[in-house]
Coordinates of C-alpha atoms in Angstrom, one line a residue:
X1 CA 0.0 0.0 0.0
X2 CA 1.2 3.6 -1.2
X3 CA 1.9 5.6 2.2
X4 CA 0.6 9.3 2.2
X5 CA 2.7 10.9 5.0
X6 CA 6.2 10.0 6.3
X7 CA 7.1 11.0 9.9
X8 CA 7.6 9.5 13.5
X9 CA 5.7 8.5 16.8
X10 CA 6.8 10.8 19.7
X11 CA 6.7 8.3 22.5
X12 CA 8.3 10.4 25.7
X13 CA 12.0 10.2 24.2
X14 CA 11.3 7.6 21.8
X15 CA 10.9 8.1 18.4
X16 CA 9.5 5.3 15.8
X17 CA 9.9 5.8 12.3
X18 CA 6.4 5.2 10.7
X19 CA 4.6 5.6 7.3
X20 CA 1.1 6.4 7.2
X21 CA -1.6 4.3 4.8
X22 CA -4.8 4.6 4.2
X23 CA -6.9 2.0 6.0
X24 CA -10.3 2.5 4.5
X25 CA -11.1 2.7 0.6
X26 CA -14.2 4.0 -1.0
X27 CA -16.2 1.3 -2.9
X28 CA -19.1 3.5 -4.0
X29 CA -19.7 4.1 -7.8
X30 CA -19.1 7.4 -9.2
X31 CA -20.8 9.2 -12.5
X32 CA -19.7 12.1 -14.7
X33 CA -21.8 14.8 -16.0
X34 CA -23.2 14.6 -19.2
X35 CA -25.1 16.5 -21.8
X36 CA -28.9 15.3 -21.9
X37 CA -29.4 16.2 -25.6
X38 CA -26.2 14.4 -26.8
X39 CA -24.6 12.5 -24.2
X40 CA -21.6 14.7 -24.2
X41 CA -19.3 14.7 -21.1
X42 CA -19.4 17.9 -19.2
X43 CA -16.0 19.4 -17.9
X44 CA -15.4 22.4 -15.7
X45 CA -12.6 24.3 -16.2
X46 CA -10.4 26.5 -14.0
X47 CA -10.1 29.9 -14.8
X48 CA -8.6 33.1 -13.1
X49 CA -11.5 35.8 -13.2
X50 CA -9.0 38.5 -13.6
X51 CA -8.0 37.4 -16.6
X52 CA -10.3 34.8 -18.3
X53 CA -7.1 32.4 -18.9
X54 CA -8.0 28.5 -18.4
X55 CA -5.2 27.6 -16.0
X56 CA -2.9 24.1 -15.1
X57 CA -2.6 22.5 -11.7
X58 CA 0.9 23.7 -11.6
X59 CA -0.5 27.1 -11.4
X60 CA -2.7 27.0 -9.2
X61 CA -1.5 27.8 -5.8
X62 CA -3.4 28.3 -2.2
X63 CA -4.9 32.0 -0.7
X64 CA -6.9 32.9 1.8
X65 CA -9.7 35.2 1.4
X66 CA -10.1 38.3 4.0
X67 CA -14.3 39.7 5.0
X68 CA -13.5 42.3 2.2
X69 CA -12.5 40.1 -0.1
X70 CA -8.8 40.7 -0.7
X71 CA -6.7 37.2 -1.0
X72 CA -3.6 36.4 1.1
X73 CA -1.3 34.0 -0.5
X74 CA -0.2 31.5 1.5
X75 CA 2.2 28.3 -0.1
X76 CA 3.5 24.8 1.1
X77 CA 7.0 26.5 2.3
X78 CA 4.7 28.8 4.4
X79 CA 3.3 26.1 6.1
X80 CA 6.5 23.8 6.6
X81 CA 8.0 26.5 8.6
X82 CA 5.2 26.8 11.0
X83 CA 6.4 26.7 14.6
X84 CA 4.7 23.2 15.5
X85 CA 6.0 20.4 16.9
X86 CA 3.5 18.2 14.8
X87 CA 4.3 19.4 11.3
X88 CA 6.3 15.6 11.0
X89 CA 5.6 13.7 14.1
X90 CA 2.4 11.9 15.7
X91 CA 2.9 13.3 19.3
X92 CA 1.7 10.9 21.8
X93 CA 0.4 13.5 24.5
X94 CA -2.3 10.7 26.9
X95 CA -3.1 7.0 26.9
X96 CA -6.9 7.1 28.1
X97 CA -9.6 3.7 28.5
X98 CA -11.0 3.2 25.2
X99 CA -14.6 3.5 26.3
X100 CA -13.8 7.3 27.3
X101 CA -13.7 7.7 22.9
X102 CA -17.0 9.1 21.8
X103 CA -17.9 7.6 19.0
X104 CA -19.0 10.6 17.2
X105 CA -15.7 12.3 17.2
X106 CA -14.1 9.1 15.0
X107 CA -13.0 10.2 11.4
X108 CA -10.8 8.5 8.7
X109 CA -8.6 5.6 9.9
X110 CA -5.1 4.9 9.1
X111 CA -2.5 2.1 9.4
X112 CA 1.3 2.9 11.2
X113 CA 3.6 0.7 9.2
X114 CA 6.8 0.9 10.9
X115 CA 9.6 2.9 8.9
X116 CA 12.6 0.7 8.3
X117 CA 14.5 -1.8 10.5
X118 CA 15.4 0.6 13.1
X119 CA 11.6 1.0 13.8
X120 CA 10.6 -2.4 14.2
X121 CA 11.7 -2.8 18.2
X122 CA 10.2 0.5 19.4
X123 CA 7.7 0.1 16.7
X124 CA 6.6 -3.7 19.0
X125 CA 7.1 -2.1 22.2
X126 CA 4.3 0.0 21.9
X127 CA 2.0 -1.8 20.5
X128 CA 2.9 -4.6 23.0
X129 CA 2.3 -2.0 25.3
X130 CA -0.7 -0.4 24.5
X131 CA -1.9 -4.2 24.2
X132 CA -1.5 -5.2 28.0
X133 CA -2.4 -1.8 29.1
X134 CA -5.5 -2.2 27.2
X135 CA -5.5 1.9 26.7
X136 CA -5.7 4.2 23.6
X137 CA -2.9 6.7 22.9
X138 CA -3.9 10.2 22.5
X139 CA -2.2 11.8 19.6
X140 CA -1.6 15.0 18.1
X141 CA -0.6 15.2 14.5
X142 CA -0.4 17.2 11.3
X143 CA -1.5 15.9 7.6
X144 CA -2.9 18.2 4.8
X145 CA -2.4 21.7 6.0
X146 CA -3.9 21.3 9.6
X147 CA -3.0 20.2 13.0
X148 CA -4.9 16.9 13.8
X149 CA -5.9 15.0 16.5
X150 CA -5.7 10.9 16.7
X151 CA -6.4 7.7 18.7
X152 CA -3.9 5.2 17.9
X153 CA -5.0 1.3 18.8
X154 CA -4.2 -2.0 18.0
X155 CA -5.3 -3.9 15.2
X156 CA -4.2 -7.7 14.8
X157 CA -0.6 -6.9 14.8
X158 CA -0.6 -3.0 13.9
X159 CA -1.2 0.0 15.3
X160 CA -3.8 2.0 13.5
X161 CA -4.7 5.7 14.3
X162 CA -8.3 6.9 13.7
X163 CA -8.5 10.2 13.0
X164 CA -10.5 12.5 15.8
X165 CA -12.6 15.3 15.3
X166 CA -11.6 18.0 18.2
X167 CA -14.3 18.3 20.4
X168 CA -15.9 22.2 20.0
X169 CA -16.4 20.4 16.5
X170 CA -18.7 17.9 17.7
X171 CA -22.2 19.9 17.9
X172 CA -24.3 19.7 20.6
X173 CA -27.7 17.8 20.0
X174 CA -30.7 21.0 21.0
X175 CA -34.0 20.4 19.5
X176 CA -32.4 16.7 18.5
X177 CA -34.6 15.0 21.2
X178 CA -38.7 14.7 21.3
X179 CA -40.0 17.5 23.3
X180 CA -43.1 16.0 24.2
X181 CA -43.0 13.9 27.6
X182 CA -43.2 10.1 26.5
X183 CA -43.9 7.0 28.6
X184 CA -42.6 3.5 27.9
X185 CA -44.2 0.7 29.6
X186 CA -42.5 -2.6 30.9
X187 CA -44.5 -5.0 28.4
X188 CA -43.1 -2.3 25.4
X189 CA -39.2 -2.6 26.2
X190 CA -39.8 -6.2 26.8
X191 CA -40.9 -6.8 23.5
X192 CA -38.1 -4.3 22.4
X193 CA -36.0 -6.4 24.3
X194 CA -37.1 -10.1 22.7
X195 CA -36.8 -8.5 19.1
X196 CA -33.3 -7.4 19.8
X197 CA -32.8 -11.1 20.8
X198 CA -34.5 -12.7 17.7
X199 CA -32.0 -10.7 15.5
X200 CA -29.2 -11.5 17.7
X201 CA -25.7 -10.6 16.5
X202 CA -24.2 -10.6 13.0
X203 CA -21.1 -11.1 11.3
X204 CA -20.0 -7.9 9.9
X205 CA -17.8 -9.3 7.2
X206 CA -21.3 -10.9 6.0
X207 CA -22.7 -7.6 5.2
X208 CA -22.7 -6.2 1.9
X209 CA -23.8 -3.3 -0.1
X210 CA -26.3 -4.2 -2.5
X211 CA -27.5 -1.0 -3.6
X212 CA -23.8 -0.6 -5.5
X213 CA -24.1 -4.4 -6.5
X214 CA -27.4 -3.8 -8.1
X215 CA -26.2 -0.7 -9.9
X216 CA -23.3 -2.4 -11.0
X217 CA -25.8 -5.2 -12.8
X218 CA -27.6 -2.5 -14.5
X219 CA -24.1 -0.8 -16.3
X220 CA -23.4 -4.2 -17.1
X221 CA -27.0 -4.3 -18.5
X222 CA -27.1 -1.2 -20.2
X223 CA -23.5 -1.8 -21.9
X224 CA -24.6 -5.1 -23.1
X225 CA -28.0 -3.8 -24.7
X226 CA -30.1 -6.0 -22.2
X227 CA -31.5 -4.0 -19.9
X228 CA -34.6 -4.4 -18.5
X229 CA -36.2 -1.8 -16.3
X230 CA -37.3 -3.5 -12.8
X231 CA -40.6 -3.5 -11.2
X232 CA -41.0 -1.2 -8.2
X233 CA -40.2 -2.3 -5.3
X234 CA -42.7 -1.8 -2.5
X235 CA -41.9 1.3 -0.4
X236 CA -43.7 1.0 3.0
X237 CA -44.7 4.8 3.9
X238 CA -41.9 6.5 6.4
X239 CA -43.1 8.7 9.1
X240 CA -46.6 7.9 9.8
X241 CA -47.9 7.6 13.3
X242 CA -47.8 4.4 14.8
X243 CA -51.1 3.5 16.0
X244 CA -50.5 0.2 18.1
X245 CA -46.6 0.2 19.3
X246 CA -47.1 -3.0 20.8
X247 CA -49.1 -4.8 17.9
X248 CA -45.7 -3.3 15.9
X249 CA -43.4 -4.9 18.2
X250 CA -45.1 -8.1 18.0
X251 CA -45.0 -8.3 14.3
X252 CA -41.4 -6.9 14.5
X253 CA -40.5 -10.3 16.0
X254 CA -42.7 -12.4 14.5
X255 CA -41.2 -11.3 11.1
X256 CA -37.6 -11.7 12.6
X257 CA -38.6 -15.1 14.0
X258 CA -39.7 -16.2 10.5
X259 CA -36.5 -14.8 8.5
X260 CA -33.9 -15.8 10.8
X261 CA -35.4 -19.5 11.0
X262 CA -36.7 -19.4 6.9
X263 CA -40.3 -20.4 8.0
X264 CA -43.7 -18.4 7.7
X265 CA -45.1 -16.9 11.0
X266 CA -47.6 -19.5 11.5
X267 CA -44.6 -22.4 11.5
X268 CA -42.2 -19.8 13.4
X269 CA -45.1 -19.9 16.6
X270 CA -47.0 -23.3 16.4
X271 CA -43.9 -25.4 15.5
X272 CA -42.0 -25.2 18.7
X273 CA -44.9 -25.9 20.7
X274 CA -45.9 -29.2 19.2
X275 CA -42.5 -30.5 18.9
X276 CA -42.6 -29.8 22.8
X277 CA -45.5 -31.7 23.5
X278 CA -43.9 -34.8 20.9
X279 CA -40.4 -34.9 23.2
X280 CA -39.2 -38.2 24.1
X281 CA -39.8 -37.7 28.2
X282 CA -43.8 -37.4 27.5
X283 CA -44.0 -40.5 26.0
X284 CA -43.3 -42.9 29.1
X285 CA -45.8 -40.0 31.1
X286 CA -48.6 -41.1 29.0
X287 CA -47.7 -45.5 28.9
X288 CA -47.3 -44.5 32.9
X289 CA -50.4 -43.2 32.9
X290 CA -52.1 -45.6 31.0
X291 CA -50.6 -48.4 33.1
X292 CA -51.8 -46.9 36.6
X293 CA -55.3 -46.7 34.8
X294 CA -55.6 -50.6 34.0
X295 CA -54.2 -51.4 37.3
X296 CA -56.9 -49.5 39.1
X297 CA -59.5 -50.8 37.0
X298 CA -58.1 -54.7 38.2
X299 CA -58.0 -53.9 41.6
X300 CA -61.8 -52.4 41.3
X301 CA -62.7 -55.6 39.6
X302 CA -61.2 -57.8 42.2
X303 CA -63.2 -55.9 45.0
X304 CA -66.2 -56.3 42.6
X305 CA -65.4 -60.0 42.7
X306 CA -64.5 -59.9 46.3
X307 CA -68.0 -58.1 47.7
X308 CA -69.8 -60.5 45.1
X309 CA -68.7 -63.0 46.6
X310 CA -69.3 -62.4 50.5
X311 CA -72.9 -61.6 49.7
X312 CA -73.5 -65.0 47.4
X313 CA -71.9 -66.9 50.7
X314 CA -73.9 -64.8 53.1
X315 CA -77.3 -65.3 51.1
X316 CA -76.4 -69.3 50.6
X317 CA -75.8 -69.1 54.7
X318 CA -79.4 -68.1 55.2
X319 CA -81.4 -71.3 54.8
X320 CA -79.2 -72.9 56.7
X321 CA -79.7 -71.3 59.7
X322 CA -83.5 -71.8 58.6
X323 CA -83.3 -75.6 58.6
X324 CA -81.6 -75.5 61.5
X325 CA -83.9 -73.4 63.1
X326 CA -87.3 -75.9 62.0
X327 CA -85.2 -79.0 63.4
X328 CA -84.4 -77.7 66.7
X329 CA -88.2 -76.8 67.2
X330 CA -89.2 -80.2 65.7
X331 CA -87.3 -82.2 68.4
X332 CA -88.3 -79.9 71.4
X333 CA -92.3 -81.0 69.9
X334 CA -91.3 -84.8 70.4
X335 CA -90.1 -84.3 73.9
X336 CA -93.1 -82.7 75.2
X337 CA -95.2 -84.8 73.2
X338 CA -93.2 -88.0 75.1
X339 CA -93.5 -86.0 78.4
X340 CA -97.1 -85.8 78.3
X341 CA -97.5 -89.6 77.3
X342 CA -95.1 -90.6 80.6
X343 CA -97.5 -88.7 82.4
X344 CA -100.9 -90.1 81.8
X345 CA -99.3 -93.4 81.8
X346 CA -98.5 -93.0 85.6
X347 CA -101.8 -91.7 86.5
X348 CA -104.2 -94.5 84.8
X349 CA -101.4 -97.2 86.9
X350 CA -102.4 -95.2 90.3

């Protein structure tokens, strides 16, 4: 990678030898101008209005322009001999925790590559360092006619610097927030909450841009005399009041259920529940079940059979007792009958 900006890394009184590359590229399509009527390229030229001549980069230089209008000239040589400590040295002035880096003040991002063998032991020590210490450095530096300031971190095995907006250039946010008092209920960020958790995380080197992609496949298109204008893609209206936040919500993750899993919402809801009630632990529940049943029917039956059969023995019992009864009453008959006869006998004898 071509290196933009040669210099060193101040580091108390160690200096590393570093080159500076671009980290980031631009992948986004640009267009020219053209004439409508006959497809002409349109091209703007640079001009001097004092004298209407076209002029070259070469002679074009830089100039500040005063509230009335007059222009200072000011050139690179001008600029190199500024008294700055910065002009060709990052200048480590803090290391701070990385969470104390608002996230608004990041700007362009760079790579350090060390500058020659010399560099590569001080070059290790810091990073090392800033590694265990698990800190950002705090950087001042200069690149492209202005003093700069930097947050240089470890990346894999390199140290990177982000570019950092100062801070009276981050704006404050007045009139950002809704000025109307709102109220969020429990069952709302809950729901907020379980949508967050059906999307779950994602792999950002998965993520693509498919608007370039897409117009990429119509310049092929066009060039190849095949193109084919698209049908509209259904817009859903933007900024419309929502009537029902939590009917929103639930659909929100309903929808996420059903892409994430590549199932309509009816599968996404009803599915897991039957395939619950079809595990392998609620089979035995049901034979169990079953089993006690049959079991309690055969122990009714046997009590059935039981009771049956104490009242068929106490009913046979019964006449019995009867004949028993008609017998003992028979023979007390005889006696008397027999007494009565040894009685009569004695008295016709006297």
């Amino acid at each position: 990678m071509r290196s933009i900006w040669n210099g060193a890394i101040s580091f108390g009184l160690v200096s590393i030898p570093i080159k500076l590359v671009n980290a980031t590229e631009s992948h986004s399509i640009s267009f020219r101008q053209i004439h409508l009527e006959d497809g002409g390229r349109v091209r703007y030229r640079k001009v001097c209005e004092l004298d209407g001549e076209e002029l070259s980069g070469a002679e074009i230089g830089k100039g500040y322009e005063e509230a009335d209008g007059s222009i200072i000239p000011i050139t690179d040589e001008d600029l190199a001999q500024l008294p700055i400590s910065t002009a060709k040295t990052i200048e480590i002035v803090s290391f701070v925790p990385a969470d104390e880096i608002d996230p608004l003040q990041m700007d362009a991002a760079y790579y350090l590559a060390a500058n020659g063998a010399t560099a590569a032991k001080p070059y290790t020590l810091l990073r090392e360092a800033l590694k265990r210490s698990r800190r950002v450095a705090i950087a001042k530096f200069a690149l492209r006619g202005r003093e700069r300031l930097g947050m240089l971190r470890v990346v894999d095995d390199v140290i990177a610097m982000h570019g950092l907006l100062w801070p009276d250039e981050i704006r404050q946010p007045e009139g950002v927030a809704p000025e109307s008092s709102v109220t969020v209920r429990d069952a709302e960020l809950d729901l907020a909450d379980a949508l967050m958790a059906t999307l779950g995380e994602v792999e950002m080197s998965s993520l693509k841009d498919e608007y370039r992609e897409a117009v990429e496949a119509m310049i092929e298109a066009k060039s190849g005399g095949a193109f084919e204008p698209p049908s509209e893609a259904e817009v859903q209206p933007a900024g419309g009041k929502v009537i029902d936040l939590m009917a929103a919500l639930e659909k929100s993750v309903q929808a996420a259920k059903a892409s994430r899993e590549g199932t309509q919402q009816e599968e996404a809801e009803v599915t897991p529940m039957r395939r619950a009630r079809k595990t392998a632990p609620a089979a035995p529940k049901a034979v169990g079940g079953k089993k006690s049943t049959a079991s309690g029917s055969q122990s009714t039956t046997a009590k059935a059979r039981k009771s049956t059969s104490k009242k068929s023995t106490a009913k046979a019992s019964e006449p019995k007792a009867s004949a028993t009864k008609s017998t003992a009453k028979t023979a007390a008959a005889k006696k008397t009958a027999a007494a009565k006869k040894t009685a009569s006998r004695k008295r016709s004898s006297a």
